[in-house]
């Protein structure tokens, strides 16, 4: 029984590490405009700063851009193209990773 408990705990920890690494990999295409820490102001649009936003907000924005329904501001064509390459399953992973950025 101890082994099973240990194995389950280990699997949970490892899956968290893989999710964090996957988020970091997904963010590589974003950091050219948003910066390595999400603080850069792309194209001088202050609403493009990602640092300090929570996971839900980020996920909703990314999903809206992915679906073509984002109307808060003009979305750069580069961003639309980049987000369109994601899978739906990637969106919460990316949002979780970005939500760790502090402003």
PDB file of C-alpha atoms in Angstrom:
ATOM      1  CA  UNK A   1       0.000   0.000   0.000  1.00  0.00           C
ATOM      2  CA  UNK A   2       2.849   2.387   0.774  1.00  0.00           C
ATOM      3  CA  UNK A   3       4.311   1.732  -2.666  1.00  0.00           C
ATOM      4  CA  UNK A   4       1.005   2.550  -4.363  1.00  0.00           C
ATOM      5  CA  UNK A   5       0.694   5.788  -2.405  1.00  0.00           C
ATOM      6  CA  UNK A   6       4.285   6.707  -3.241  1.00  0.00           C
ATOM      7  CA  UNK A   7       3.736   5.856  -6.924  1.00  0.00           C
ATOM      8  CA  UNK A   8       0.590   7.994  -7.170  1.00  0.00           C
ATOM      9  CA  UNK A   9       2.340  10.935  -5.460  1.00  0.00           C
ATOM     10  CA  UNK A  10       5.302  10.582  -7.795  1.00  0.00           C
ATOM     11  CA  UNK A  11       3.035  10.550 -10.871  1.00  0.00           C
ATOM     12  CA  UNK A  12       1.251  13.707  -9.727  1.00  0.00           C
ATOM     13  CA  UNK A  13       4.549  15.521  -9.132  1.00  0.00           C
ATOM     14  CA  UNK A  14       6.018  14.429 -12.461  1.00  0.00           C
ATOM     15  CA  UNK A  15       2.894  15.459 -14.386  1.00  0.00           C
ATOM     16  CA  UNK A  16       3.122  18.932 -12.813  1.00  0.00           C
ATOM     17  CA  UNK A  17       6.736  19.247 -13.938  1.00  0.00           C
ATOM     18  CA  UNK A  18       5.841  18.173 -17.480  1.00  0.00           C
ATOM     19  CA  UNK A  19       2.964  20.684 -17.617  1.00  0.00           C
ATOM     20  CA  UNK A  20       5.272  23.501 -16.485  1.00  0.00           C
ATOM     21  CA  UNK A  21       7.858  22.536 -19.094  1.00  0.00           C
ATOM     22  CA  UNK A  22       5.184  22.293 -21.772  1.00  0.00           C
ATOM     23  CA  UNK A  23       3.951  25.779 -20.870  1.00  0.00           C
ATOM     24  CA  UNK A  24       7.491  27.106 -21.137  1.00  0.00           C
ATOM     25  CA  UNK A  25       7.889  25.469 -24.552  1.00  0.00           C
ATOM     26  CA  UNK A  26       4.555  26.874 -25.764  1.00  0.00           C
ATOM     27  CA  UNK A  27       5.523  30.369 -24.556  1.00  0.00           C
ATOM     28  CA  UNK A  28       8.723  30.421 -26.642  1.00  0.00           C
ATOM     29  CA  UNK A  29       6.745  31.713 -29.633  1.00  0.00           C
ATOM     30  CA  UNK A  30       5.207  34.473 -27.498  1.00  0.00           C
ATOM     31  CA  UNK A  31       8.309  35.921 -25.866  1.00  0.00           C
ATOM     32  CA  UNK A  32       9.549  37.653 -29.011  1.00  0.00           C
ATOM     33  CA  UNK A  33       6.797  40.244 -28.566  1.00  0.00           C
ATOM     34  CA  UNK A  34       5.749  39.847 -24.917  1.00  0.00           C
ATOM     35  CA  UNK A  35       9.242  39.332 -23.442  1.00  0.00           C
ATOM     36  CA  UNK A  36      10.596  36.451 -21.384  1.00  0.00           C
ATOM     37  CA  UNK A  37       8.629  37.593 -18.329  1.00  0.00           C
ATOM     38  CA  UNK A  38       5.480  38.908 -20.040  1.00  0.00           C
ATOM     39  CA  UNK A  39       6.272  42.537 -19.165  1.00  0.00           C
ATOM     40  CA  UNK A  40       7.123  43.845 -22.619  1.00  0.00           C
ATOM     41  CA  UNK A  41       4.610  46.154 -24.300  1.00  0.00           C
ATOM     42  CA  UNK A  42       4.268  44.758 -27.831  1.00  0.00           C
ATOM     43  CA  UNK A  43       3.652  47.355 -30.524  1.00  0.00           C
ATOM     44  CA  UNK A  44       3.177  49.949 -27.770  1.00  0.00           C
ATOM     45  CA  UNK A  45      -0.187  48.443 -26.758  1.00  0.00           C
ATOM     46  CA  UNK A  46      -0.324  48.383 -22.975  1.00  0.00           C
ATOM     47  CA  UNK A  47      -3.076  45.743 -23.040  1.00  0.00           C
ATOM     48  CA  UNK A  48      -0.437  43.349 -24.409  1.00  0.00           C
ATOM     49  CA  UNK A  49       1.390  43.140 -21.074  1.00  0.00           C
ATOM     50  CA  UNK A  50       0.799  39.618 -19.762  1.00  0.00           C
ATOM     51  CA  UNK A  51       2.531  39.763 -16.374  1.00  0.00           C
ATOM     52  CA  UNK A  52       0.129  40.012 -13.448  1.00  0.00           C
ATOM     53  CA  UNK A  53      -2.879  38.497 -15.211  1.00  0.00           C
ATOM     54  CA  UNK A  54      -4.602  35.452 -13.759  1.00  0.00           C
ATOM     55  CA  UNK A  55      -5.050  32.100 -15.478  1.00  0.00           C
ATOM     56  CA  UNK A  56      -8.777  32.488 -16.140  1.00  0.00           C
ATOM     57  CA  UNK A  57      -8.379  35.903 -17.777  1.00  0.00           C
ATOM     58  CA  UNK A  58      -5.491  34.669 -19.927  1.00  0.00           C
ATOM     59  CA  UNK A  59      -7.330  31.506 -20.904  1.00  0.00           C
ATOM     60  CA  UNK A  60     -10.453  33.440 -21.924  1.00  0.00           C
ATOM     61  CA  UNK A  61      -8.428  35.886 -24.022  1.00  0.00           C
ATOM     62  CA  UNK A  62      -6.377  33.164 -25.728  1.00  0.00           C
ATOM     63  CA  UNK A  63      -9.540  31.125 -26.452  1.00  0.00           C
ATOM     64  CA  UNK A  64     -11.308  34.179 -27.863  1.00  0.00           C
ATOM     65  CA  UNK A  65      -8.378  34.930 -30.174  1.00  0.00           C
ATOM     66  CA  UNK A  66      -8.184  31.249 -31.128  1.00  0.00           C
ATOM     67  CA  UNK A  67     -11.903  31.238 -32.008  1.00  0.00           C
ATOM     68  CA  UNK A  68     -11.720  34.624 -33.778  1.00  0.00           C
ATOM     69  CA  UNK A  69     -14.010  36.297 -31.228  1.00  0.00           C
ATOM     70  CA  UNK A  70     -11.651  38.711 -29.485  1.00  0.00           C
ATOM     71  CA  UNK A  71     -13.026  42.229 -29.844  1.00  0.00           C
ATOM     72  CA  UNK A  72     -11.312  44.203 -27.056  1.00  0.00           C
ATOM     73  CA  UNK A  73      -8.710  45.652 -29.390  1.00  0.00           C
ATOM     74  CA  UNK A  74      -7.039  45.041 -32.697  1.00  0.00           C
ATOM     75  CA  UNK A  75      -5.210  41.767 -32.471  1.00  0.00           C
ATOM     76  CA  UNK A  76      -1.984  41.583 -34.368  1.00  0.00           C
ATOM     77  CA  UNK A  77      -2.007  39.160 -37.307  1.00  0.00           C
ATOM     78  CA  UNK A  78       1.170  37.546 -35.946  1.00  0.00           C
ATOM     79  CA  UNK A  79      -0.648  36.742 -32.717  1.00  0.00           C
ATOM     80  CA  UNK A  80      -3.651  35.290 -34.554  1.00  0.00           C
ATOM     81  CA  UNK A  81      -1.346  33.113 -36.630  1.00  0.00           C
ATOM     82  CA  UNK A  82       0.652  31.991 -33.582  1.00  0.00           C
ATOM     83  CA  UNK A  83      -2.406  31.133 -31.500  1.00  0.00           C
ATOM     84  CA  UNK A  84      -4.056  29.303 -34.395  1.00  0.00           C
ATOM     85  CA  UNK A  85      -1.189  26.777 -34.246  1.00  0.00           C
ATOM     86  CA  UNK A  86      -2.131  25.757 -30.707  1.00  0.00           C
ATOM     87  CA  UNK A  87      -4.324  22.803 -29.859  1.00  0.00           C
ATOM     88  CA  UNK A  88      -7.316  23.528 -27.618  1.00  0.00           C
ATOM     89  CA  UNK A  89      -5.577  21.452 -24.924  1.00  0.00           C
ATOM     90  CA  UNK A  90      -2.551  23.774 -25.060  1.00  0.00           C
ATOM     91  CA  UNK A  91      -4.530  26.868 -24.069  1.00  0.00           C
ATOM     92  CA  UNK A  92      -4.955  26.134 -20.324  1.00  0.00           C
ATOM     93  CA  UNK A  93      -1.340  24.950 -20.095  1.00  0.00           C
ATOM     94  CA  UNK A  94      -0.075  28.163 -21.696  1.00  0.00           C
ATOM     95  CA  UNK A  95      -2.389  30.309 -19.553  1.00  0.00           C
ATOM     96  CA  UNK A  96      -1.187  28.560 -16.384  1.00  0.00           C
ATOM     97  CA  UNK A  97       2.453  29.171 -17.307  1.00  0.00           C
ATOM     98  CA  UNK A  98       1.908  32.859 -18.123  1.00  0.00           C
ATOM     99  CA  UNK A  99      -0.164  33.409 -14.959  1.00  0.00           C
ATOM    100  CA  UNK A 100       2.996  32.807 -12.919  1.00  0.00           C
ATOM    101  CA  UNK A 101       4.575  36.007 -14.307  1.00  0.00           C
ATOM    102  CA  UNK A 102       4.540  38.815 -11.768  1.00  0.00           C
ATOM    103  CA  UNK A 103       4.470  42.487 -12.699  1.00  0.00           C
TER     104      UNK A 103
END
